[in-house]
């Protein structure tokens, strides 16, 4: 359905996607950027945005299913307040500007990060945007964090191309926030080394526990931002109370009515992102005795001849016949078996033994490092054949592979992800 609407200067509307907005006359501000006559903006189906009319404007809006135009009542939209924040941060005399955006789930973190980035781009600044939410696919794949240096304004980070990324291997920060902080620090250093005037860092929405707050405050400690922009008043109080004085804590209001995403929609968005990343991928075969692996108990361990150790273990001969690989990883003995594992084969000493099936490797998401130990691509383990000594991975990467990093994320054939937590990956 296409509707033409005329709006007066300073009016604010909300568009719930999927929708396309064509500016026929006038000028509007959306996600911190100004669009004039002849421009078009696309609002994705799971997104909504507030839009401000900067001068008498005519819009042609095409609405997809369930999309709508809303006329917010006063106080519902926050565009003026966000604009003021963008202006204040941009005007700051501190250079380079390093601004961290934090807040609860669905509070507008991703959009406010985009808003300020766009505002700065239109002021002619060289800006980097770092996506630090490992649970989402906004800029790079889930389980990674990424950095982009957008030259043009955008609506959603999905439109950007990540220039650098770091694989974390989890989609929830509670298991790995030290790693996230380190990786964010690396990307920040990279951005600064490229001479940017400002870096905007988006974060995840995990803020509701002491551990989460410790993580968020550690971001301040290790990233040393000039600004912490907080989309929640309780969280802002914590930052005000704990952050050193030179960090400007800015409280930002959150939009009152947003297009929230259900668990299923979030899952679907992640799986779409994996699917599109691996669309042109091909299978590569690596030799187990050549490729270096970090993060797998079995593959990172020292290979041992199974027989001598097995002679000393009370395992059934039937079970022994199925053992195709053994390795030692610290005090842990890893055994890879072909076929199913029965409980009575293994229950006697689960503490020292890690028994996995050859098939268990299938579907793990891995990162590929080049010889400089930089993350260059992701892959999915398709198959490990211990008898033949090979690992097959699906990846769009065709360059050298110096090492694989195993994460805790496994993908199904439909690219649905699930997390495997526990002592060992495999
Ligand atoms: N000013 C606004 N008016 C209405 N909806 C908005 C506005 N800003 C953002 N939204 C919508 O609110 C939802 C949440 O916004 P956003 O994704 O920016 O929040 P978030 O805090 O990053 O969420 P998450 O915790 O899922 O990462 C999205 O659908 C977004 O399009
Ligand atoms: Mg977000």
XYZ file of C-alpha atoms and ligand atoms in Angstrom:
458
model
C 0.000 0.000 0.000
C 1.384 3.400 -0.971
C 0.290 6.575 0.788
C 1.227 10.171 0.130
C 1.392 12.318 3.222
C 2.150 15.955 3.807
C 3.741 16.964 7.072
C 4.449 20.310 8.623
C 7.801 21.429 9.969
C 8.760 19.892 13.349
C 6.136 17.178 13.272
C 7.280 13.725 14.366
C 5.962 10.421 13.089
C 6.891 6.819 13.740
C 7.259 4.275 10.970
C 6.932 0.590 11.773
C 8.442 -1.560 9.005
C 8.544 -3.048 6.480
C 8.287 0.260 4.719
C 9.912 2.436 2.117
C 9.891 6.186 2.470
C 10.414 8.385 -0.569
C 10.988 12.055 0.075
C 8.997 13.864 -2.631
C 9.509 17.365 -1.205
C 11.187 18.746 1.883
C 13.628 17.270 4.415
C 13.394 14.744 7.208
C 15.679 13.472 9.960
C 15.771 9.765 10.641
C 18.400 7.868 12.676
C 20.449 11.050 12.992
C 20.695 11.710 9.254
C 18.970 14.292 7.082
C 17.336 13.117 3.849
C 16.086 15.562 1.233
C 14.036 15.482 -1.956
C 14.667 12.390 -4.061
C 16.025 10.210 -1.271
C 14.513 6.948 -0.149
C 14.860 5.063 3.100
C 13.974 1.463 3.785
C 12.712 0.347 7.193
C 13.138 -3.383 7.767
C 10.197 -5.490 8.965
C 11.537 -5.910 12.490
C 12.377 -2.226 12.964
C 10.579 0.990 13.818
C 11.943 4.524 13.824
C 10.964 7.991 14.880
C 11.240 10.583 12.132
C 11.302 14.359 12.395
C 10.183 16.729 9.667
C 12.685 19.549 9.219
C 10.657 21.627 6.777
C 7.272 21.303 5.156
C 7.538 17.854 3.566
C 5.730 15.509 1.214
C 6.429 11.788 1.600
C 5.370 8.754 -0.383
C 5.344 5.811 2.001
C 4.973 2.231 0.839
C 3.892 -0.057 3.655
C 4.400 -3.819 3.678
C 2.356 -6.263 5.731
C 1.788 -5.139 9.349
C 3.676 -1.928 8.643
C 2.160 1.344 9.785
C 2.603 5.036 10.265
C 1.997 6.220 13.822
C 1.541 9.676 15.234
C 3.244 9.563 18.641
C 1.848 11.456 21.574
C 4.124 13.855 23.347
C 6.999 12.218 25.236
C 6.839 8.949 23.306
C 9.502 9.861 20.802
C 13.000 10.918 21.758
C 14.408 12.307 18.543
C 14.977 15.834 19.880
C 16.758 14.540 22.987
C 18.912 12.174 20.926
C 19.752 14.996 18.539
C 20.895 17.119 21.470
C 23.072 14.240 22.713
C 24.597 13.787 19.248
C 25.323 17.527 19.102
C 26.843 17.583 22.596
C 29.082 14.581 22.003
C 30.196 15.927 18.620
C 30.961 19.346 20.087
C 33.064 17.835 22.855
C 36.606 19.146 22.852
C 38.012 15.724 23.610
C 39.570 14.063 20.588
C 39.324 11.324 19.622
C 35.813 10.874 20.927
C 35.222 7.361 22.249
C 31.566 6.865 23.150
C 30.119 3.663 24.574
C 26.362 3.153 24.278
C 24.820 0.936 26.966
C 21.324 0.036 28.088
C 18.882 -2.829 28.565
C 17.500 -5.040 25.808
C 15.390 -3.150 23.210
C 16.226 0.203 24.743
C 17.509 1.650 21.467
C 21.289 1.070 21.814
C 21.842 -0.011 18.224
C 19.728 2.849 16.873
C 21.307 5.509 19.096
C 24.770 4.286 18.066
C 23.727 4.612 14.420
C 22.096 7.980 15.143
C 25.257 9.561 16.557
C 27.459 7.941 13.899
C 25.242 9.339 11.124
C 25.187 12.741 12.728
C 28.976 12.796 12.810
C 29.294 11.505 9.238
C 27.100 14.385 8.060
C 29.352 16.776 9.941
C 32.203 15.459 7.798
C 33.924 13.510 10.562
C 35.867 10.292 10.069
C 34.021 7.843 12.291
C 34.341 4.186 13.257
C 31.485 2.123 14.611
C 32.206 -0.944 16.717
C 29.462 -3.482 17.240
C 30.098 -5.121 20.589
C 26.901 -7.144 20.940
C 27.856 -10.771 20.347
C 24.214 -11.881 20.482
C 23.264 -10.126 17.267
C 23.945 -9.962 13.599
C 23.635 -6.200 13.142
C 27.094 -5.606 11.699
C 28.805 -8.981 11.609
C 27.703 -12.481 12.512
C 26.528 -13.466 15.988
C 29.393 -14.693 18.225
C 31.639 -11.986 16.772
C 32.254 -8.302 17.315
C 33.124 -6.052 14.403
C 34.211 -2.621 13.273
C 33.101 -0.562 10.293
C 34.063 2.860 9.030
C 30.902 4.054 7.281
C 31.318 6.851 4.766
C 27.612 7.205 4.037
C 24.670 7.459 6.394
C 22.619 4.324 7.015
C 19.447 3.255 8.795
C 20.469 -0.079 10.269
C 23.981 -1.460 10.819
C 23.013 -4.394 8.607
C 23.668 -2.131 5.619
C 27.326 -1.723 6.573
C 30.282 -3.916 5.729
C 32.549 -4.896 8.600
C 36.189 -4.090 7.919
C 37.547 -6.069 10.860
C 36.018 -8.566 13.192
C 36.948 -10.708 16.171
C 35.455 -14.076 16.834
C 34.300 -14.567 20.408
C 32.592 -17.924 20.022
C 29.632 -17.302 22.317
C 26.393 -15.419 21.836
C 25.940 -14.537 25.536
C 28.463 -12.283 27.245
C 28.213 -13.871 30.703
C 30.494 -16.701 29.600
C 33.175 -14.617 27.970
C 33.152 -10.955 28.842
C 36.887 -10.767 29.462
C 37.369 -11.888 25.895
C 34.838 -9.354 24.607
C 36.619 -6.531 26.438
C 39.977 -7.590 25.007
C 38.576 -7.890 21.494
C 36.814 -4.508 21.759
C 40.101 -2.987 22.882
C 41.845 -4.444 19.826
C 39.238 -3.087 17.422
C 39.287 0.278 19.149
C 43.079 0.444 18.796
C 42.712 -0.465 15.123
C 40.160 2.319 14.593
C 42.340 4.867 16.371
C 45.402 3.816 14.377
C 43.422 4.671 11.235
C 43.065 8.246 12.378
C 39.360 8.420 13.176
C 38.000 11.383 15.083
C 35.319 9.385 16.832
C 34.548 5.784 17.702
C 31.020 4.735 18.652
C 30.826 1.448 20.517
C 27.548 -0.419 20.820
C 27.138 -3.013 23.570
C 24.826 -5.886 24.476
C 21.728 -5.523 26.676
C 23.000 -7.608 29.601
C 22.764 -5.150 32.488
C 20.503 -6.782 35.066
C 22.926 -8.467 37.472
C 26.002 -7.538 39.508
C 28.126 -9.572 37.121
C 26.668 -7.694 34.151
C 27.398 -4.353 35.826
C 30.933 -5.430 36.611
C 31.372 -6.196 32.921
C 29.922 -2.857 31.835
C 32.134 -0.955 34.276
C 35.133 -2.909 33.110
C 34.408 -1.599 29.635
C 35.037 1.841 31.106
C 38.224 0.700 32.732
C 39.733 -0.967 29.696
C 38.376 1.095 26.797
C 38.755 4.461 28.551
C 35.879 6.168 26.739
C 35.325 9.895 26.735
C 31.555 9.366 26.905
C 29.276 6.689 28.348
C 25.790 7.082 26.938
C 23.260 5.211 29.016
C 19.685 4.351 28.018
C 18.462 3.600 31.519
C 18.374 5.762 34.636
C 19.343 3.027 37.142
C 22.262 2.012 34.980
C 23.255 5.645 34.585
C 23.372 5.963 38.393
C 25.826 3.075 38.532
C 28.009 4.688 35.895
C 27.818 8.066 37.627
C 28.767 6.504 40.913
C 31.610 4.307 39.654
C 33.060 5.884 36.516
C 36.043 8.233 36.874
C 35.244 11.928 36.514
C 36.763 12.455 33.093
C 34.203 10.055 31.566
C 31.102 12.056 30.703
C 28.063 9.973 31.647
C 25.087 10.977 29.509
C 21.605 9.749 30.333
C 19.576 9.127 27.177
C 15.816 8.579 27.125
C 14.522 5.448 25.447
C 11.700 5.541 22.913
C 8.415 4.557 24.571
C 6.993 2.434 21.763
C 9.264 0.235 19.743
C 8.904 -2.721 17.423
C 10.152 -5.398 19.835
C 11.538 -8.656 18.457
C 10.393 -12.017 19.753
C 12.860 -14.798 20.559
C 11.841 -16.537 17.353
C 12.389 -13.417 15.275
C 15.823 -12.939 16.819
C 16.676 -16.563 16.095
C 15.473 -16.164 12.515
C 17.518 -12.990 12.032
C 20.621 -14.791 13.246
C 20.027 -17.749 10.987
C 19.455 -15.449 7.982
C 22.771 -13.789 8.734
C 24.662 -17.112 8.844
C 22.902 -18.243 5.695
C 23.852 -15.154 3.762
C 27.476 -15.301 4.995
C 27.902 -18.925 3.945
C 25.956 -18.611 0.679
C 28.985 -18.593 -1.609
C 31.109 -20.759 0.680
C 32.877 -23.911 -0.441
C 34.267 -26.902 1.356
C 37.953 -26.970 2.228
C 39.848 -29.981 3.467
C 42.477 -29.530 6.166
C 44.844 -32.105 7.599
C 44.453 -32.735 11.334
C 48.209 -33.109 11.756
C 48.848 -29.749 10.061
C 46.136 -27.359 11.141
C 46.439 -25.694 14.523
C 43.294 -25.589 16.625
C 42.642 -23.440 19.678
C 39.676 -24.146 21.899
C 38.924 -27.836 21.340
C 39.906 -30.336 24.020
C 40.303 -33.081 21.424
C 41.989 -31.203 18.589
C 44.088 -28.828 20.703
C 45.447 -31.701 22.796
C 48.583 -33.729 22.149
C 47.807 -36.762 20.064
C 48.617 -40.047 21.784
C 48.646 -43.609 20.694
C 45.433 -44.880 22.171
C 46.418 -48.449 22.772
C 48.899 -48.048 25.615
C 46.562 -45.842 27.631
C 43.524 -47.883 26.862
C 45.171 -51.048 28.069
C 45.117 -49.487 31.503
C 41.490 -48.446 31.388
C 38.558 -50.702 32.178
C 36.827 -50.184 28.836
C 34.999 -52.901 27.000
C 36.656 -54.319 23.897
C 33.570 -53.388 21.895
C 34.054 -49.819 22.937
C 37.783 -49.899 22.205
C 37.142 -51.016 18.647
C 35.284 -47.774 18.065
C 37.996 -45.431 19.334
C 39.411 -43.559 16.344
C 41.507 -40.892 18.038
C 42.924 -40.054 21.449
C 44.615 -36.979 22.817
C 45.815 -35.591 26.086
C 44.851 -32.066 27.111
C 46.213 -31.165 30.498
C 44.933 -33.912 32.757
C 42.133 -34.792 30.382
C 42.130 -37.859 28.173
C 40.011 -37.334 25.063
C 38.670 -40.292 23.153
C 36.846 -39.927 19.863
C 34.592 -42.798 18.974
C 32.697 -43.768 15.891
C 29.070 -44.608 16.471
C 26.946 -44.142 19.582
C 28.308 -44.126 23.123
C 26.449 -46.160 25.737
C 26.302 -44.808 29.257
C 27.766 -47.919 30.849
C 30.868 -47.544 28.663
C 31.748 -44.215 30.127
C 30.105 -43.629 33.474
C 32.954 -45.041 35.543
C 35.299 -42.110 35.146
C 33.663 -39.167 33.446
C 35.904 -36.798 35.334
C 39.118 -37.777 33.630
C 37.687 -38.869 30.334
C 36.182 -36.779 27.580
C 34.451 -39.159 25.230
C 32.993 -37.641 22.099
C 31.591 -39.038 18.902
C 33.195 -38.248 15.589
C 29.857 -36.814 14.512
C 29.827 -34.335 17.401
C 32.211 -32.049 15.519
C 29.753 -31.385 12.729
C 28.212 -27.933 12.762
C 30.635 -26.070 15.032
C 31.288 -22.493 14.062
C 35.014 -21.741 13.858
C 37.109 -18.682 13.143
C 40.013 -18.756 10.728
C 43.235 -16.962 11.623
C 45.870 -15.933 9.098
C 49.599 -16.025 9.793
C 49.411 -12.660 11.615
C 46.847 -14.309 13.892
C 44.146 -11.989 12.596
C 40.558 -13.195 12.320
C 39.904 -13.333 8.598
C 36.802 -15.482 8.151
C 34.409 -17.924 9.732
C 33.819 -21.528 8.870
C 31.550 -24.399 9.833
C 32.963 -27.831 10.528
C 31.235 -30.209 8.143
C 33.042 -33.353 9.020
C 36.081 -34.663 10.893
C 37.386 -38.003 9.713
C 40.017 -39.166 12.179
C 40.887 -42.306 10.264
C 41.773 -40.254 7.202
C 43.160 -37.446 9.370
C 41.078 -34.680 7.792
C 38.774 -31.844 8.817
C 36.334 -30.476 6.269
C 35.109 -26.953 6.767
C 32.689 -24.807 4.829
C 33.971 -21.267 4.409
C 33.950 -18.385 1.940
C 37.685 -17.925 2.699
C 40.146 -19.124 0.081
C 43.393 -17.769 1.577
C 45.824 -19.367 3.980
C 44.593 -20.919 7.198
C 47.056 -20.687 10.020
C 44.735 -21.776 12.808
C 41.127 -22.496 13.643
C 39.435 -21.136 16.741
C 36.644 -23.290 18.059
C 33.700 -21.527 19.604
C 30.756 -22.826 21.564
C 28.196 -22.283 18.847
C 26.842 -25.095 16.752
C 24.709 -24.620 13.667
C 22.063 -26.962 12.326
C 21.668 -27.583 8.596
C 19.132 -24.725 8.599
C 21.671 -22.387 10.178
C 19.885 -22.289 13.513
C 22.401 -21.806 16.295
C 22.636 -23.256 19.753
C 25.223 -22.896 22.470
C 27.185 -25.733 24.014
C 28.533 -24.728 27.399
C 30.529 -26.948 29.661
C 34.069 -27.957 30.400
C 35.096 -28.824 26.861
C 33.890 -27.751 23.451
C 34.631 -31.214 22.145
N 12.946 6.361 18.151
C 12.388 5.176 17.945
N 11.057 5.040 17.825
C 10.478 3.868 17.646
N 11.142 2.721 17.554
C 12.477 2.784 17.660
C 13.163 3.998 17.872
N 14.492 3.739 17.968
C 14.619 2.414 17.815
N 13.424 1.843 17.620
C 13.143 0.407 17.428
O 13.201 -0.214 18.690
C 13.701 -1.532 18.591
C 14.902 -1.655 19.510
O 15.888 -0.743 19.062
P 17.409 -1.165 18.969
O 17.582 -2.391 18.181
O 18.138 0.059 18.573
O 17.609 -1.448 20.530
P 18.738 -2.282 21.235
O 18.810 -1.768 22.626
O 19.962 -2.259 20.413
O 18.100 -3.731 21.222
P 18.858 -5.107 21.524
O 18.937 -5.216 22.997
O 17.952 -6.118 20.910
O 20.186 -5.035 20.879
C 14.012 -1.729 17.120
O 12.923 -2.334 16.500
C 14.171 -0.307 16.598
O 13.908 -0.217 15.222
Mg 21.144 -3.797 19.637
